[in-house]
């Protein structure tokens, strides 16, 4: 039996499915990953561009980088793999995506049950008050809130806590899952990676979709070695309606 057929059988017997996605999920849409090949963290230091200390030290540099990423995102569309996960909300009793991605592509593909652990690139928030701006508009080199304080990208940075409710919801979905698909993540950033570990501990069948083994591959029941688009479209065909 091929690996695709095996996973399709797991999915056919499943009521509750959770997908934990990482940067590799969006790679084929044109969003760069962080750690492999031409990954973002090969060329930039995360503590300079993605930490509260880096922002305090040089907010204009941090904003310049985020403005570039936001402009890039405005030109990007979700791919068929994102759309397969969105369609599966109608296929399974419970289908949810827990994502480390800040690109919003799962939402744009039509997924409604998306838990964004690391925030959103299209959100900007005040460092001092509750004010938020949603959208990819260019807000200038050093955006300020009406209260006078500086505004920052609405993403979670290194050293910051994840949104508690979102993480707890993701963990609960993982605990209850029959199948956990771990797609396009190196699995090295916690607590996000623990969502997959919790699913495994709760008895879910664990499937890794990634051209390369990630750090969680050792606990996977099946590894589908290929890109997200190819593997998810093959699974969608094999699972049937
Ligand atoms: P990484 O860049 O660490 O890992 C990307 C993974 O995607 C690798 O395992 C690749 O092998 C895999 N990959 C590449 N192309 C793929 C494709 N077409 N289909 C499927 N998989 C593919 O990205 P993440 O695991 O998401 O955090 O990184 C986790 C966090 O680290 C990010 O959310 C970000 C980063 O620093 C914050 O910004 C807080």
XYZ file of N, CA and C and ligand atoms in Angstrom:
762
model
N 0.849 -1.188 0.000
C 0.000 0.000 0.000
C 0.897 1.255 0.000
N 0.580 2.201 -0.875
C 1.419 3.405 -0.896
C 1.129 4.252 0.344
N 2.088 5.148 0.658
C 1.907 6.007 1.829
C 0.662 6.885 1.680
N 0.423 7.363 0.449
C -0.756 8.217 0.222
C -2.039 7.438 0.529
N -2.099 6.197 0.038
C -3.294 5.375 0.268
C -3.463 5.113 1.761
N -2.341 4.865 2.444
C -2.398 4.609 3.892
C -2.957 5.833 4.642
N -2.453 7.020 4.294
C -2.929 8.233 4.983
C -4.386 8.512 4.599
N -4.725 8.255 3.339
C -6.121 8.463 2.917
C -7.047 7.562 3.730
N -6.613 6.349 4.003
C -7.447 5.439 4.829
C -7.587 5.956 6.245
N -6.469 6.469 6.786
C -6.536 7.070 8.140
C -7.560 8.204 8.143
N -7.500 9.034 7.090
C -8.387 10.202 7.043
C -9.843 9.778 6.845
N -10.056 8.753 6.046
C -11.451 8.299 5.817
C -12.099 7.818 7.109
N -11.262 7.267 7.991
C -11.807 6.773 9.261
C -11.823 7.843 10.349
N -11.420 9.059 10.021
C -11.245 10.100 11.047
C -12.445 11.029 11.121
N -12.790 11.435 12.341
C -13.786 12.482 12.518
C -13.112 13.831 12.732
N -12.043 13.802 13.522
C -11.417 15.066 13.932
C -9.987 15.135 13.404
N -9.770 16.136 12.581
C -8.462 16.297 11.942
C -7.901 17.664 12.317
N -6.624 17.685 12.659
C -5.969 18.973 12.901
C -4.710 19.021 12.045
N -4.459 20.175 11.439
C -3.222 20.368 10.675
C -2.390 21.422 11.386
N -1.137 21.091 11.673
C -0.193 22.088 12.195
C 0.678 22.503 11.021
N 0.600 23.772 10.639
C 1.354 24.199 9.455
C 2.471 25.170 9.818
N 3.515 25.144 8.976
C 4.643 26.052 9.132
C 4.976 26.684 7.787
N 6.113 27.347 7.749
C 6.479 28.147 6.579
C 6.463 27.345 5.272
N 6.815 26.043 5.346
C 6.827 25.224 4.129
C 5.455 25.100 3.491
N 4.399 25.286 4.294
C 3.032 25.241 3.741
C 2.849 26.335 2.698
N 3.476 27.479 2.934
C 3.294 28.625 2.026
C 4.432 28.769 1.021
N 5.437 27.876 1.094
C 6.626 28.041 0.234
C 6.247 28.084 -1.250
N 5.332 27.178 -1.646
C 4.982 27.123 -3.071
C 4.068 28.275 -3.506
N 3.580 29.051 -2.530
C 2.845 30.274 -2.877
C 3.832 31.421 -3.094
N 5.096 31.210 -2.706
C 6.117 32.234 -2.904
C 6.551 32.935 -1.628
N 6.137 32.408 -0.472
C 6.565 33.000 0.801
C 7.841 32.276 1.239
N 8.925 33.001 1.515
C 10.162 32.313 1.905
C 10.040 31.609 3.256
N 10.732 30.467 3.399
C 10.778 29.777 4.694
C 11.860 30.441 5.554
N 12.074 29.920 6.759
C 13.032 30.552 7.670
C 14.392 29.856 7.705
N 14.359 28.516 7.703
C 15.594 27.807 8.049
C 16.230 27.023 6.922
N 15.519 26.685 5.854
C 16.205 25.892 4.828
C 16.741 26.772 3.698
N 17.596 26.203 2.865
C 18.152 26.844 1.672
C 18.268 28.352 1.754
N 17.410 29.051 0.999
C 17.442 30.514 1.004
C 16.585 31.099 2.107
N 16.371 30.342 3.196
C 15.485 30.769 4.286
C 15.878 32.116 4.887
N 14.867 32.792 5.425
C 15.035 34.147 5.966
C 16.150 34.207 7.006
N 16.184 33.226 7.908
C 17.182 33.290 8.997
C 18.591 32.873 8.536
N 18.756 32.571 7.229
C 20.115 32.364 6.696
C 20.759 33.720 6.413
N 19.911 34.722 6.158
C 20.437 36.032 5.771
C 20.253 37.116 6.838
N 19.333 36.871 7.762
C 19.052 37.884 8.783
C 19.123 37.235 10.155
N 19.443 38.045 11.160
C 19.479 37.509 12.528
C 18.123 37.761 13.184
N 17.482 36.669 13.653
C 16.140 36.836 14.228
C 16.115 37.818 15.393
N 17.176 37.848 16.192
C 17.124 38.736 17.371
C 17.170 40.215 16.965
N 17.632 40.506 15.750
C 17.645 41.906 15.297
C 16.306 42.323 14.712
N 15.655 41.386 14.003
C 14.444 41.757 13.257
C 13.159 41.253 13.893
N 13.254 40.289 14.757
C 12.042 39.667 15.284
C 12.134 39.473 16.783
N 12.478 40.548 17.482
C 12.465 40.500 18.950
C 12.124 41.900 19.460
N 11.531 41.996 20.660
C 11.220 43.312 21.225
C 12.485 44.151 21.408
N 13.591 43.504 21.738
C 14.856 44.239 21.935
C 15.350 44.823 20.612
N 15.258 44.021 19.542
C 15.667 44.495 18.210
C 14.836 45.693 17.779
N 13.532 45.636 18.070
C 12.629 46.737 17.704
C 12.959 47.986 18.511
N 13.240 47.804 19.806
C 13.574 48.957 20.651
C 14.875 49.607 20.169
N 15.811 48.777 19.697
C 17.129 49.266 19.263
C 17.028 50.025 17.937
N 16.268 49.463 16.984
C 16.250 50.067 15.649
C 14.882 49.853 14.989
N 13.866 50.598 15.451
C 12.506 50.374 14.943
C 12.383 50.610 13.437
N 13.154 51.570 12.908
C 13.027 51.854 11.478
C 13.528 50.677 10.633
N 14.606 50.046 11.105
C 15.133 48.891 10.367
C 14.135 47.734 10.420
N 13.579 47.502 11.613
C 12.609 46.411 11.755
C 11.401 46.695 10.862
N 10.903 47.950 10.894
C 9.748 48.287 10.063
C 10.082 48.171 8.567
N 11.306 48.524 8.199
C 11.682 48.440 6.767
C 11.550 46.993 6.290
N 11.999 46.071 7.152
C 11.926 44.648 6.797
C 10.479 44.180 6.737
N 9.673 44.571 7.716
C 8.261 44.158 7.719
C 7.480 44.804 6.573
N 7.828 46.047 6.236
C 7.122 46.695 5.106
C 7.384 45.922 3.820
N 8.621 45.414 3.660
C 8.964 44.627 2.481
C 8.171 43.316 2.457
N 8.110 42.664 3.621
C 7.346 41.402 3.696
C 5.864 41.640 3.450
N 5.324 42.731 3.994
C 3.903 43.039 3.788
C 3.628 43.339 2.320
N 4.525 44.067 1.671
C 4.339 44.388 0.247
C 4.396 43.106 -0.577
N 5.318 42.203 -0.221
C 5.428 40.926 -0.934
C 4.152 40.116 -0.785
N 3.604 40.119 0.415
C 2.408 39.325 0.707
C 1.197 39.812 -0.084
N 1.150 41.107 -0.333
C 0.017 41.663 -1.087
C -0.029 41.094 -2.502
N 1.098 40.564 -2.991
C 1.146 40.026 -4.370
C 0.981 38.503 -4.392
N 0.803 37.890 -3.241
C 0.801 36.429 -3.149
C -0.614 35.885 -2.975
N -0.858 34.740 -3.598
C -2.174 34.094 -3.490
C -2.004 32.726 -2.826
N -3.038 32.264 -2.108
C -2.975 30.897 -1.574
C -2.916 29.884 -2.708
N -2.351 28.710 -2.433
C -2.263 27.682 -3.483
C -3.279 26.562 -3.223
N -3.234 25.555 -4.090
C -4.235 24.496 -4.021
C -4.171 23.719 -2.689
N -2.980 23.618 -2.113
C -2.858 22.934 -0.821
C -3.652 23.657 0.263
N -3.562 24.998 0.287
C -4.374 25.770 1.237
C -5.860 25.506 0.974
N -6.218 25.443 -0.322
C -7.641 25.272 -0.655
C -8.150 23.879 -0.276
N -7.288 22.869 -0.392
C -7.696 21.513 0.032
C -8.055 21.539 1.519
N -7.186 22.131 2.349
C -7.467 22.168 3.797
C -8.764 22.929 4.074
N -9.010 23.988 3.307
C -10.258 24.755 3.493
C -11.465 23.888 3.131
N -11.377 23.155 2.017
C -12.521 22.307 1.610
C -12.786 21.195 2.614
N -11.736 20.734 3.280
C -11.901 19.627 4.227
C -12.754 20.020 5.431
N -12.989 21.309 5.646
C -13.896 21.695 6.745
C -15.293 21.126 6.498
N -15.651 20.955 5.226
C -16.964 20.370 4.905
C -16.891 18.846 4.860
N -15.699 18.294 4.815
C -15.506 16.849 4.631
C -15.482 16.105 5.974
N -14.904 16.760 6.998
C -14.725 16.094 8.293
C -15.647 16.712 9.352
N -15.936 15.911 10.356
C -16.750 16.411 11.475
C -16.062 17.637 12.103
N -14.743 17.561 12.242
C -13.982 18.698 12.767
C -12.660 18.798 12.005
N -12.430 19.930 11.397
C -11.159 20.166 10.673
C -10.660 21.538 11.084
N -9.463 21.590 11.646
C -8.917 22.873 12.082
C -7.457 22.985 11.670
N -7.031 24.199 11.440
C -5.631 24.471 11.113
C -5.027 25.274 12.261
N -3.948 24.770 12.808
C -3.177 25.517 13.800
C -1.896 25.907 13.076
N -1.675 27.193 12.927
C -0.553 27.592 12.071
C 0.447 28.495 12.779
N 1.705 28.325 12.355
C 2.767 29.232 12.811
C 2.913 30.377 11.818
N 2.195 30.291 10.701
C 2.379 31.279 9.635
C 1.623 32.572 9.932
N 2.220 33.673 9.521
C 1.626 34.988 9.781
C 1.067 35.585 8.490
N 1.020 34.773 7.420
C 0.659 35.303 6.096
C -0.838 35.354 5.826
N -1.649 34.749 6.680
C -3.108 34.804 6.497
C -3.609 33.999 5.299
N -2.758 33.158 4.690
C -3.170 32.467 3.452
C -4.237 31.392 3.714
N -4.235 30.780 4.893
C -5.298 29.800 5.181
C -6.665 30.484 5.151
N -6.761 31.654 5.789
C -8.031 32.398 5.759
C -8.408 32.752 4.335
N -7.420 33.261 3.598
C -7.726 33.711 2.232
C -8.144 32.562 1.342
N -7.708 31.323 1.679
C -8.115 30.155 0.886
C -9.508 29.675 1.293
N -10.061 30.242 2.368
C -11.423 29.873 2.760
C -11.527 29.107 4.067
N -10.404 28.778 4.709
C -10.483 28.106 6.011
C -11.089 29.067 7.035
N -11.993 28.526 7.849
C -12.617 29.371 8.880
C -12.084 29.042 10.260
N -11.645 27.792 10.441
C -11.141 27.395 11.764
C -9.619 27.402 11.730
N -9.071 28.602 11.860
C -7.622 28.790 11.795
C -7.157 29.410 13.107
N -6.140 28.822 13.702
C -5.613 29.304 14.977
C -4.186 29.764 14.716
N -3.991 31.074 14.721
C -2.704 31.652 14.302
C -1.839 31.910 15.528
N -0.896 31.004 15.749
C -0.107 31.055 16.985
C 0.855 32.236 17.018
N 1.316 32.685 15.845
C 2.356 33.718 15.812
C 1.852 35.062 15.293
N 0.529 35.271 15.328
C -0.020 36.565 14.914
C -0.178 36.686 13.422
N -0.323 37.932 12.958
C -0.607 38.205 11.545
C 0.259 39.356 11.040
N 0.786 39.157 9.834
C 1.590 40.203 9.189
C 0.726 41.411 8.788
N -0.568 41.176 8.582
C -1.430 42.292 8.169
C -2.076 42.989 9.365
N -1.510 42.763 10.556
C -1.990 43.505 11.720
C -0.868 44.384 12.251
N -1.260 45.564 12.686
C -0.307 46.499 13.282
C -0.921 46.931 14.603
N -0.099 46.932 15.654
C -0.712 47.321 16.933
C 0.171 48.296 17.689
N -0.507 49.057 18.540
C 0.175 50.068 19.335
C 0.953 49.383 20.459
N 2.139 49.888 20.751
C 2.914 49.283 21.838
C 2.355 49.687 23.205
N 1.508 50.733 23.220
C 1.044 51.258 24.513
C -0.441 51.004 24.788
N -1.294 51.098 23.755
C -2.730 50.937 24.015
C -3.281 49.773 23.197
N -4.592 49.611 23.186
C -5.226 48.458 22.541
C -5.427 48.655 21.038
N -5.015 49.814 20.514
C -5.317 50.164 19.124
C -4.670 49.188 18.133
N -5.451 48.776 17.127
C -4.973 47.858 16.091
C -5.385 48.356 14.729
N -4.551 48.137 13.730
C -4.922 48.443 12.346
C -4.794 47.144 11.569
N -5.822 46.804 10.782
C -5.774 45.580 9.993
C -5.669 45.944 8.513
N -4.755 45.310 7.802
C -4.583 45.555 6.367
C -3.100 45.626 6.036
N -2.821 45.485 4.737
C -1.418 45.455 4.304
C -0.935 46.815 3.799
N -1.744 47.871 4.006
C -1.341 49.200 3.525
C 0.017 49.592 4.099
N 0.770 50.318 3.304
C 2.056 50.832 3.776
C 1.789 51.978 4.753
N 2.175 51.802 5.994
C 1.885 52.803 7.032
C 3.052 53.756 7.252
N 4.073 53.663 6.370
C 5.211 54.569 6.496
C 6.328 53.955 7.317
N 7.461 54.675 7.384
C 8.666 54.096 7.989
C 8.593 53.933 9.508
N 7.713 54.699 10.192
C 7.699 54.672 11.664
C 6.285 55.015 12.143
N 5.321 54.098 11.898
C 3.926 54.454 12.181
C 3.650 54.730 13.655
N 2.796 55.718 13.876
C 2.431 56.122 15.249
C 0.925 55.964 15.449
N 0.564 55.662 16.674
C -0.838 55.543 17.066
C -1.393 56.941 17.366
N -2.738 57.045 17.390
C -3.361 58.326 17.760
C -2.928 58.745 19.170
N -2.592 57.771 20.019
C -2.168 58.104 21.394
C -0.725 58.618 21.431
N -0.058 58.575 20.284
C 1.304 59.117 20.213
C 2.393 58.053 20.282
N 2.014 56.860 20.757
C 3.034 55.807 20.895
C 3.339 55.175 19.534
N 4.439 54.480 19.497
C 4.867 53.799 18.270
C 3.964 52.585 18.005
N 3.771 52.262 16.734
C 3.040 51.044 16.394
C 4.033 49.989 15.913
N 3.673 48.719 16.111
C 4.572 47.606 15.770
C 3.805 46.536 14.989
N 4.532 45.695 14.270
C 3.866 44.598 13.566
C 3.146 43.681 14.564
N 1.971 43.186 14.149
C 1.147 42.355 15.042
C 1.533 40.889 15.013
N 2.817 40.628 15.027
C 3.297 39.241 15.034
C 3.962 38.965 16.386
N 4.082 37.665 16.687
C 4.748 37.282 17.933
C 6.244 37.209 17.656
N 7.024 37.855 18.491
C 8.474 37.850 18.321
C 9.136 36.876 19.287
N 10.390 36.576 19.015
C 11.160 35.713 19.911
C 11.179 36.344 21.304
N 10.978 35.502 22.287
C 10.980 35.983 23.673
C 9.614 36.457 24.126
N 8.611 36.451 23.233
C 7.272 36.891 23.625
C 6.347 35.683 23.808
N 5.301 35.906 24.594
C 4.330 34.832 24.814
C 3.386 34.731 23.621
N 2.964 33.513 23.334
C 1.943 33.321 22.301
C 0.589 33.734 22.880
N -0.358 34.108 21.987
C -1.697 34.418 22.508
C -2.271 33.194 23.238
N -2.581 33.374 24.523
C -2.909 32.240 25.396
C -4.133 31.468 24.898
N -5.195 32.195 24.530
C -6.444 31.521 24.119
C -6.224 30.714 22.847
N -5.445 31.267 21.927
C -5.205 30.587 20.645
C -4.399 29.321 20.879
N -3.368 29.430 21.720
C -2.544 28.253 22.007
C -3.377 27.182 22.709
N -4.188 27.603 23.677
C -5.002 26.624 24.422
C -6.001 25.948 23.476
N -6.601 26.729 22.569
C -7.552 26.140 21.605
C -6.826 25.131 20.710
N -5.633 25.472 20.276
C -4.843 24.562 19.436
C -4.505 23.276 20.167
N -4.138 23.397 21.440
C -3.798 22.217 22.249
C -5.015 21.318 22.428
N -6.174 21.929 22.639
C -7.400 21.143 22.846
C -7.759 20.380 21.555
N -7.624 21.055 20.419
C -7.890 20.381 19.137
C -6.929 19.215 18.948
N -5.679 19.430 19.357
C -4.662 18.378 19.229
C -5.009 17.180 20.113
N -5.420 17.470 21.345
C -5.774 16.388 22.285
C -6.886 15.520 21.726
N -7.827 16.139 21.011
C -9.021 15.417 20.547
C -8.858 14.827 19.147
N -7.748 15.126 18.486
C -7.632 14.770 17.066
C -7.500 13.264 16.851
N -8.104 12.785 15.751
C -7.877 11.400 15.305
C -6.649 11.356 14.395
N -6.491 12.418 13.590
C -5.323 12.514 12.700
C -4.731 13.910 12.839
N -3.407 13.960 12.962
C -2.699 15.248 12.994
C -1.757 15.297 11.800
N -1.969 16.274 10.924
C -1.088 16.460 9.757
C -0.109 17.575 10.101
N 1.169 17.286 10.030
C 2.188 18.296 10.356
C 2.843 18.692 9.032
N 2.526 19.891 8.571
C 2.847 20.250 7.183
C 3.838 21.419 7.126
N 5.001 21.164 6.539
C 5.916 22.262 6.221
C 6.491 22.991 7.408
N 6.788 22.250 8.460
C 7.459 22.909 9.589
C 8.702 22.129 9.987
N 9.746 22.872 10.382
C 10.952 22.209 10.877
C 10.705 21.638 12.270
N 9.649 22.090 12.942
C 9.275 21.516 14.239
C 10.251 21.850 15.360
N 10.979 22.938 15.217
C 11.976 23.264 16.244
C 11.548 24.430 17.132
N 10.447 25.106 16.776
C 10.035 26.271 17.561
C 8.883 25.870 18.491
N 9.114 26.100 19.783
C 8.117 25.776 20.809
C 7.528 27.068 21.361
N 6.293 27.065 21.830
C 5.441 25.897 22.064
C 4.690 25.375 20.834
N 4.831 25.997 19.656
C 4.054 25.539 18.497
C 4.229 24.038 18.254
N 5.481 23.557 18.292
C 5.733 22.149 17.977
C 5.048 21.212 18.968
N 4.809 21.713 20.185
C 4.193 20.829 21.179
C 2.741 20.515 20.836
N 2.118 21.307 19.951
C 0.755 20.980 19.495
C 0.772 19.590 18.855
N 1.783 19.330 18.035
C 1.883 18.027 17.372
C 2.200 16.924 18.390
N 3.055 17.240 19.355
C 3.400 16.233 20.372
C 2.177 15.867 21.213
N 1.365 16.879 21.536
C 0.157 16.638 22.327
C -0.826 15.759 21.533
N -0.921 16.000 20.228
C -1.806 15.171 19.386
C -1.352 13.718 19.422
N -0.065 13.520 19.279
C 0.483 12.158 19.295
C 0.207 11.490 20.648
N 0.484 12.231 21.727
C 0.248 11.671 23.077
C -1.225 11.338 23.294
N -2.109 12.126 22.647
C -3.553 11.899 22.795
C -4.059 10.773 21.912
N -3.177 10.151 21.149
C -3.577 8.986 20.360
C -3.842 9.262 18.895
N -3.595 10.492 18.435
C -3.822 10.788 17.008
C -2.788 10.078 16.139
N -3.215 9.683 14.952
C -2.244 9.239 13.951
C -1.509 10.482 13.475
N -0.204 10.379 13.353
C 0.641 11.560 13.100
C 1.274 11.429 11.713
N 0.983 12.404 10.853
C 1.481 12.353 9.472
C 2.316 13.599 9.210
N 3.554 13.400 8.787
C 4.377 14.558 8.421
C 4.361 14.731 6.904
N 4.092 15.957 6.448
C 4.187 16.277 5.021
C 5.305 17.301 4.870
N 6.389 16.888 4.265
C 7.577 17.746 4.196
C 8.585 17.054 3.264
N 9.208 17.771 2.353
C 10.202 17.116 1.490
C 11.402 16.589 2.282
N 11.652 17.200 3.463
C 12.792 16.804 4.318
C 12.250 16.415 5.688
N 12.921 15.476 6.382
C 12.452 15.185 7.736
C 12.642 16.392 8.654
N 11.596 16.755 9.398
C 11.704 17.806 10.407
C 12.035 17.171 11.753
N 12.120 18.018 12.784
C 12.498 17.516 14.114
C 11.445 16.586 14.709
N 10.209 16.638 14.172
C 9.134 15.798 14.716
C 8.990 14.481 13.955
N 9.829 14.283 12.931
C 9.671 13.093 12.072
C 9.779 11.794 12.863
N 10.586 11.824 13.936
C 10.805 10.580 14.689
C 9.524 10.071 15.355
N 8.532 10.947 15.579
C 7.289 10.454 16.201
C 6.162 10.303 15.166
N 6.498 10.489 13.883
C 5.462 10.377 12.847
C 5.125 8.910 12.571
N 3.852 8.644 12.312
C 3.441 7.296 11.899
C 3.692 7.104 10.406
N 3.472 8.156 9.643
C 3.744 8.110 8.193
C 4.347 9.452 7.794
N 5.378 9.407 6.927
C 5.965 10.641 6.395
C 5.702 10.687 4.903
N 5.076 11.757 4.438
C 4.883 11.942 2.997
C 5.963 12.904 2.535
N 6.915 12.378 1.788
C 8.073 13.186 1.389
C 7.787 13.879 0.065
N 7.372 15.122 0.162
C 7.086 15.920 -1.025
C 6.525 17.249 -0.573
N 6.239 18.106 -1.529
C 5.719 19.437 -1.223
C 4.257 19.387 -0.807
N 3.832 20.464 -0.151
C 2.463 20.529 0.373
C 1.426 20.452 -0.748
N 1.670 21.107 -1.861
C 0.656 21.135 -2.929
C 0.455 19.723 -3.478
N 1.570 19.080 -3.844
C 1.462 17.739 -4.432
C 0.816 16.757 -3.451
N 1.287 16.754 -2.216
C 0.810 15.755 -1.261
C -0.648 15.993 -0.873
N -1.018 17.252 -0.664
C -2.410 17.512 -0.255
C -3.385 17.265 -1.405
N -2.974 17.574 -2.635
C -3.909 17.314 -3.752
C -4.041 15.798 -3.977
N -2.940 15.073 -3.825
C -3.026 13.607 -3.961
C -3.918 13.029 -2.860
N -3.739 13.529 -1.637
C -4.568 13.025 -0.527
C -6.037 13.341 -0.761
N -6.287 14.567 -1.250
C -7.672 14.981 -1.501
C -8.325 14.042 -2.518
N -7.584 13.714 -3.580
C -8.115 12.779 -4.596
C -8.350 11.407 -3.978
N -7.378 10.959 -3.163
C -7.459 9.596 -2.623
C -8.539 9.461 -1.547
N -8.774 10.534 -0.782
C -9.786 10.473 0.284
C -11.180 10.450 -0.335
N -11.358 11.188 -1.415
C -12.672 11.264 -2.047
C -13.609 12.155 -1.242
N -14.822 12.327 -1.767
C -15.756 13.268 -1.109
C -16.518 12.558 0.005
P 11.159 26.668 8.949
O 11.764 27.564 7.934
O 11.912 26.402 10.195
O 10.856 25.257 8.267
C 10.218 25.166 7.022
C 9.983 23.705 6.719
O 9.246 23.628 5.501
C 11.257 22.886 6.512
O 11.171 21.704 7.309
C 11.230 22.543 5.010
O 11.796 21.261 4.730
C 9.736 22.554 4.735
N 9.366 22.812 3.331
C 10.025 23.537 2.399
N 9.323 23.567 1.243
C 8.188 22.849 1.462
C 7.049 22.518 0.663
N 6.928 22.941 -0.604
N 6.075 21.757 1.217
C 6.177 21.324 2.505
N 7.225 21.613 3.302
C 8.214 22.367 2.796
O 9.683 27.235 9.261
P 8.746 26.964 10.517
O 8.850 25.572 11.002
O 7.406 27.491 10.164
O 8.480 32.157 14.101
O 9.383 27.936 11.574
C 8.752 28.096 12.801
C 8.856 29.523 13.274
O 10.212 29.959 13.230
C 8.146 30.537 12.405
O 6.753 30.637 12.694
C 8.852 31.802 12.756
C 10.256 31.309 12.681
O 11.203 32.035 13.350
C 8.306 33.445 14.449
O 8.459 34.338 13.655
C 7.911 33.628 15.871
